[in-house]
Amino acid sequence: MAGARRPDALSELGLNVVAEKGVGGQVFLREQKHLAQVPVLVPDAQVVHTPAVRSVLRTVAHAAAVGAVVCLYGDAGQGKTVALQYALSQLPHPARVRRVHVGVHPTVPELRRVLADALELGRRLPRGAGEADLMLVNALRQPRVLVLDEAQRLPGPALEFLRGLWDHPDTDTALVLAGAGSERALRRVPALASRVLTWELVPRLSSREVATVMAAFHPLWEDVSEDDVVWVDEHVGHGNFRTWAKLTSHLTAELYGVSRPVVDRRLLERACARLMGPL
């Protein structure tokens, strides 16, 4: 693995944020500037600087600075994708980010091809595996960040192939392997797991966090009583950020055009019923 070379990814990480009142001494921050390609599901929603988001931000910046391999994991819907895309958008050189899209259980030739496409080598990739891999290694000498989401889809041979590419001493590209269950997939290939610089868990929101985080996430939650937030989390939310975002989307649709929207228990019950599905 390459040594520390690019401190700019850490030192140039500037954030324009506003502090929100937290619980238990915690301070949450809400990002105010334009967030390109960060999905938040509903208008007026913000990326909230929870401890998890701040940790992902620093992990991605660190990986970009030193050309490291990191694993971002956690249960589905915990906010991994939003946190990752936000962190990538804050890098000093976001144009250097490349995304790799893989299918389920790709073969090594298929992975080689999608890597080549991500690195814009697709049309020039030689037919021979050895020559193609050499071209990939040469491309990975450039300082950038390669993001492979849904890494849990990769079988052992494909992960071993990645390990071989990132074993090369001249590799200067950071690799972010993300997905629910990605940590289990990587653990099955010890040679690659041993090269992971940081194992970054994105946990579910704690019951103490939910009210403050949602008030920072969207203005609709600012005046909702703490008892109502607790009720929603116990019945539907369960600390899952994706579920809370979908619920917020339903509420904004219900209150569209209302000049002074009020979110009460009756409205919350109706929105929650839309998420619970048939029993």
Coordinates of C-alpha atoms in Angstrom, one line a residue:
M1 CA 0.0 0.0 0.0
A2 CA 1.3 3.4 -0.8
G3 CA 2.5 5.7 2.0
A4 CA 1.0 9.1 3.0
R5 CA 1.2 11.4 0.1
R6 CA -1.8 13.7 -0.3
P7 CA -2.5 15.7 2.8
D8 CA -4.7 18.0 0.7
A9 CA -7.6 15.6 1.0
L10 CA -7.6 16.3 4.8
S11 CA -6.4 19.9 5.0
E12 CA -8.7 21.2 2.3
L13 CA -11.8 19.6 3.7
G14 CA -13.8 22.8 4.4
L15 CA -17.3 22.6 5.8
N16 CA -20.0 25.3 5.8
V17 CA -22.3 24.2 8.6
V18 CA -24.7 25.5 11.2
A19 CA -24.9 23.9 14.7
E20 CA -28.1 22.3 15.9
K21 CA -29.0 21.9 19.6
G22 CA -28.3 18.3 20.5
V23 CA -29.0 15.9 23.3
G24 CA -26.6 14.7 26.0
G25 CA -24.1 17.3 25.0
Q26 CA -23.9 16.1 21.4
V27 CA -23.8 18.7 18.6
F28 CA -25.3 17.9 15.2
L29 CA -24.5 20.0 12.2
R30 CA -26.6 20.7 9.2
E31 CA -24.9 21.3 5.8
Q32 CA -26.0 24.5 4.1
K33 CA -24.3 24.5 0.7
H34 CA -25.4 22.8 -2.5
L35 CA -25.0 19.0 -2.3
A36 CA -24.4 17.5 -5.7
Q37 CA -25.6 14.0 -6.2
V38 CA -26.5 13.4 -2.5
P39 CA -30.0 11.7 -2.4
V40 CA -32.2 13.1 0.4
L41 CA -35.6 11.9 -1.0
V42 CA -37.6 15.1 -0.1
P43 CA -37.3 18.8 -0.9
D44 CA -35.7 21.0 1.8
A45 CA -34.0 18.0 3.5
Q46 CA -30.4 18.3 4.6
V47 CA -27.5 16.0 5.2
V48 CA -27.2 15.9 9.0
H49 CA -23.7 15.7 10.5
T50 CA -24.4 12.9 12.9
P51 CA -21.4 11.2 14.5
A52 CA -21.6 8.5 11.8
V53 CA -21.6 11.0 8.9
R54 CA -18.6 12.9 10.4
S55 CA -16.8 9.6 10.8
V56 CA -17.4 8.6 7.2
L57 CA -16.3 12.0 6.1
R58 CA -12.9 11.7 7.8
T59 CA -12.5 8.0 6.8
V60 CA -13.0 8.8 3.1
A61 CA -10.7 11.9 3.3
H62 CA -8.0 9.8 5.0
A63 CA -8.3 7.0 2.4
A64 CA -8.1 9.5 -0.5
A65 CA -5.0 11.1 1.1
V66 CA -3.0 7.9 1.4
G67 CA -4.4 5.7 -1.4
A68 CA -5.9 3.2 1.1
V69 CA -8.6 0.4 1.0
V70 CA -11.6 1.0 3.3
C71 CA -14.8 -0.9 4.0
L72 CA -18.1 0.9 4.7
Y73 CA -20.7 -1.4 6.1
G74 CA -23.9 -1.5 8.1
D75 CA -27.5 -2.8 7.8
A76 CA -29.6 -1.7 4.8
G77 CA -31.2 1.8 5.2
Q78 CA -28.8 3.1 7.8
G79 CA -27.6 6.0 5.6
K80 CA -24.3 4.5 4.1
T81 CA -25.0 5.7 0.6
V82 CA -25.9 9.3 1.7
A83 CA -22.9 9.5 4.0
L84 CA -20.6 8.1 1.4
Q85 CA -21.8 10.4 -1.4
Y86 CA -21.7 13.4 0.8
A87 CA -18.1 12.6 1.8
L88 CA -17.1 12.1 -1.8
S89 CA -18.7 15.4 -2.7
Q90 CA -16.6 17.2 -0.1
L91 CA -13.2 15.9 -1.4
P92 CA -10.9 18.6 -2.7
H93 CA -10.9 16.9 -6.2
P94 CA -14.3 15.2 -6.6
A95 CA -13.7 14.8 -10.3
R96 CA -11.1 12.1 -9.4
V97 CA -13.8 9.9 -8.0
R98 CA -14.7 6.8 -10.1
R99 CA -17.6 4.5 -9.5
V100 CA -17.7 0.8 -10.3
H101 CA -21.0 -0.8 -10.9
V102 CA -21.0 -4.6 -10.5
G103 CA -23.7 -7.2 -11.0
V104 CA -24.4 -10.2 -8.7
H105 CA -21.4 -12.6 -8.4
P106 CA -19.4 -11.2 -11.4
T107 CA -16.6 -13.3 -12.8
V108 CA -13.1 -11.9 -12.9
P109 CA -13.3 -11.0 -16.6
E110 CA -16.6 -9.1 -15.9
L111 CA -15.0 -7.3 -13.0
R112 CA -11.9 -6.5 -15.1
R113 CA -14.3 -5.0 -17.7
V114 CA -16.3 -2.8 -15.3
L115 CA -13.0 -1.6 -13.7
A116 CA -11.8 -0.6 -17.2
D117 CA -15.0 1.2 -17.9
A118 CA -14.8 3.1 -14.7
L119 CA -11.2 4.1 -15.4
E120 CA -12.2 5.0 -19.0
L121 CA -10.0 2.3 -20.5
G122 CA -12.9 0.2 -22.0
R123 CA -12.2 0.7 -25.7
R124 CA -8.4 0.3 -25.3
L125 CA -8.3 -2.7 -23.0
P126 CA -6.3 -5.6 -24.6
R127 CA -7.8 -9.0 -25.1
G128 CA -5.1 -10.8 -23.2
A129 CA -5.7 -10.9 -19.4
G130 CA -2.1 -10.2 -18.6
E131 CA -1.8 -7.1 -20.8
A132 CA -5.3 -5.9 -19.6
D133 CA -4.2 -6.2 -16.0
L134 CA -1.0 -4.3 -16.6
M135 CA -3.1 -1.5 -18.2
L136 CA -5.3 -1.4 -15.1
V137 CA -2.3 -1.2 -12.8
N138 CA -0.9 1.7 -14.8
A139 CA -4.2 3.5 -14.5
L140 CA -4.3 2.9 -10.8
R141 CA -1.0 4.8 -10.4
Q142 CA -3.0 8.0 -10.6
P143 CA -4.3 9.5 -7.3
R144 CA -8.0 9.1 -7.2
V145 CA -10.8 7.3 -5.4
L146 CA -12.5 4.2 -6.8
V147 CA -15.9 3.4 -5.2
L148 CA -17.4 -0.1 -5.4
D149 CA -20.8 -0.2 -3.9
E150 CA -22.7 -3.4 -3.1
A151 CA -19.3 -5.1 -2.5
Q152 CA -21.0 -8.0 -0.9
R153 CA -22.0 -9.2 -4.4
L154 CA -18.3 -10.0 -5.1
P155 CA -17.3 -13.7 -4.9
G156 CA -14.0 -14.8 -3.6
P157 CA -12.1 -14.8 -7.0
A158 CA -13.2 -11.3 -7.8
L159 CA -12.1 -10.1 -4.3
E160 CA -8.7 -11.9 -4.8
F161 CA -8.4 -10.1 -8.2
L162 CA -8.9 -6.7 -6.4
R163 CA -6.3 -7.7 -3.8
G164 CA -3.8 -8.4 -6.6
L165 CA -4.3 -5.0 -8.1
W166 CA -4.0 -3.1 -4.8
D167 CA -0.9 -5.2 -3.8
H168 CA 1.0 -3.5 -6.5
P169 CA 3.5 -1.0 -5.0
D170 CA 2.7 1.7 -7.5
T171 CA -1.1 1.7 -6.9
D172 CA -2.0 5.2 -5.7
T173 CA -5.8 4.9 -6.0
A174 CA -8.0 4.6 -2.9
L175 CA -10.6 1.9 -2.9
V176 CA -13.9 2.2 -1.0
L177 CA -15.8 -1.1 -0.7
A178 CA -19.3 -0.4 0.6
G179 CA -22.5 -2.3 1.2
A180 CA -24.7 -4.2 3.7
G181 CA -22.7 -7.3 4.4
S182 CA -19.6 -6.1 2.6
E183 CA -17.5 -6.7 5.8
R184 CA -18.5 -10.4 5.8
A185 CA -17.6 -10.8 2.2
L186 CA -14.1 -9.2 2.7
R187 CA -13.5 -11.3 5.8
R188 CA -13.7 -14.4 3.6
V189 CA -10.6 -13.2 1.7
P190 CA -8.1 -12.7 4.5
A191 CA -5.4 -11.4 2.2
L192 CA -7.7 -8.5 1.1
A193 CA -9.2 -8.0 4.6
S194 CA -5.7 -7.5 6.1
R195 CA -5.2 -4.6 3.7
V196 CA -8.3 -2.7 4.8
L197 CA -7.1 0.5 6.6
T198 CA -10.5 1.3 8.2
W199 CA -13.6 -0.8 8.9
E200 CA -16.3 1.9 9.0
L201 CA -19.7 0.9 10.5
V202 CA -22.7 3.1 9.9
P203 CA -25.1 2.2 12.8
R204 CA -28.8 2.8 13.2
L205 CA -29.9 6.0 14.9
S206 CA -30.2 5.6 18.7
S207 CA -33.4 6.5 20.4
R208 CA -31.7 9.5 22.0
E209 CA -30.6 10.8 18.6
V210 CA -33.8 10.5 16.5
A211 CA -35.7 13.6 17.5
T212 CA -32.7 16.0 17.1
V213 CA -31.5 14.4 13.9
M214 CA -34.9 14.5 12.2
A215 CA -35.4 18.2 13.2
A216 CA -32.0 18.9 11.5
F217 CA -32.9 16.7 8.6
H218 CA -36.2 18.4 7.7
P219 CA -38.1 21.4 9.0
L220 CA -41.3 19.4 9.3
W221 CA -39.9 17.7 12.4
E222 CA -38.9 20.8 14.2
D223 CA -42.2 21.2 16.1
V224 CA -43.2 17.5 16.5
S225 CA -43.3 16.5 20.1
E226 CA -40.7 14.2 21.5
D227 CA -43.4 11.7 22.6
D228 CA -44.7 11.5 19.0
V229 CA -41.1 11.0 17.6
V230 CA -40.6 8.2 20.2
W231 CA -43.9 6.6 19.2
V232 CA -43.0 6.7 15.5
D233 CA -39.6 5.2 16.1
E234 CA -41.0 2.4 18.2
H235 CA -43.7 1.5 15.7
V236 CA -42.0 2.1 12.4
G237 CA -38.7 4.0 12.4
H238 CA -36.5 1.7 14.5
G239 CA -33.6 4.0 14.0
N240 CA -33.4 3.3 10.3
F241 CA -32.7 6.5 8.4
R242 CA -34.2 5.3 5.1
T243 CA -37.5 4.6 6.8
W244 CA -37.5 8.0 8.4
A245 CA -36.7 9.6 5.1
K246 CA -39.6 7.8 3.4
L247 CA -41.9 8.8 6.2
T248 CA -40.8 12.5 5.7
S249 CA -41.6 12.1 2.0
H250 CA -45.1 10.9 2.8
L251 CA -45.6 13.8 5.2
T252 CA -44.5 16.4 2.7
A253 CA -46.9 15.0 0.1
E254 CA -49.7 15.1 2.7
L255 CA -49.0 18.7 3.6
Y256 CA -48.2 20.0 0.1
G257 CA -49.7 23.5 -0.4
V258 CA -50.5 23.9 3.3
S259 CA -49.4 27.3 4.5
R260 CA -48.8 26.4 8.1
P261 CA -48.3 22.6 8.3
V262 CA -48.8 20.9 11.6
V263 CA -47.6 17.3 12.1
D264 CA -49.8 15.7 14.8
R265 CA -50.3 12.1 15.9
R266 CA -53.2 11.6 13.5
L267 CA -51.1 12.6 10.5
L268 CA -48.2 10.5 11.7
E269 CA -50.4 7.4 12.1
R270 CA -51.7 7.9 8.6
A271 CA -48.2 8.2 7.2
C272 CA -46.9 5.3 9.2
A273 CA -49.7 3.1 7.8
R274 CA -48.4 3.7 4.3
L275 CA -45.0 2.3 5.3
M276 CA -46.1 -0.8 7.2
G277 CA -47.7 -2.5 4.2
P278 CA -50.1 -5.4 4.4
L279 CA -50.1 -7.3 7.7

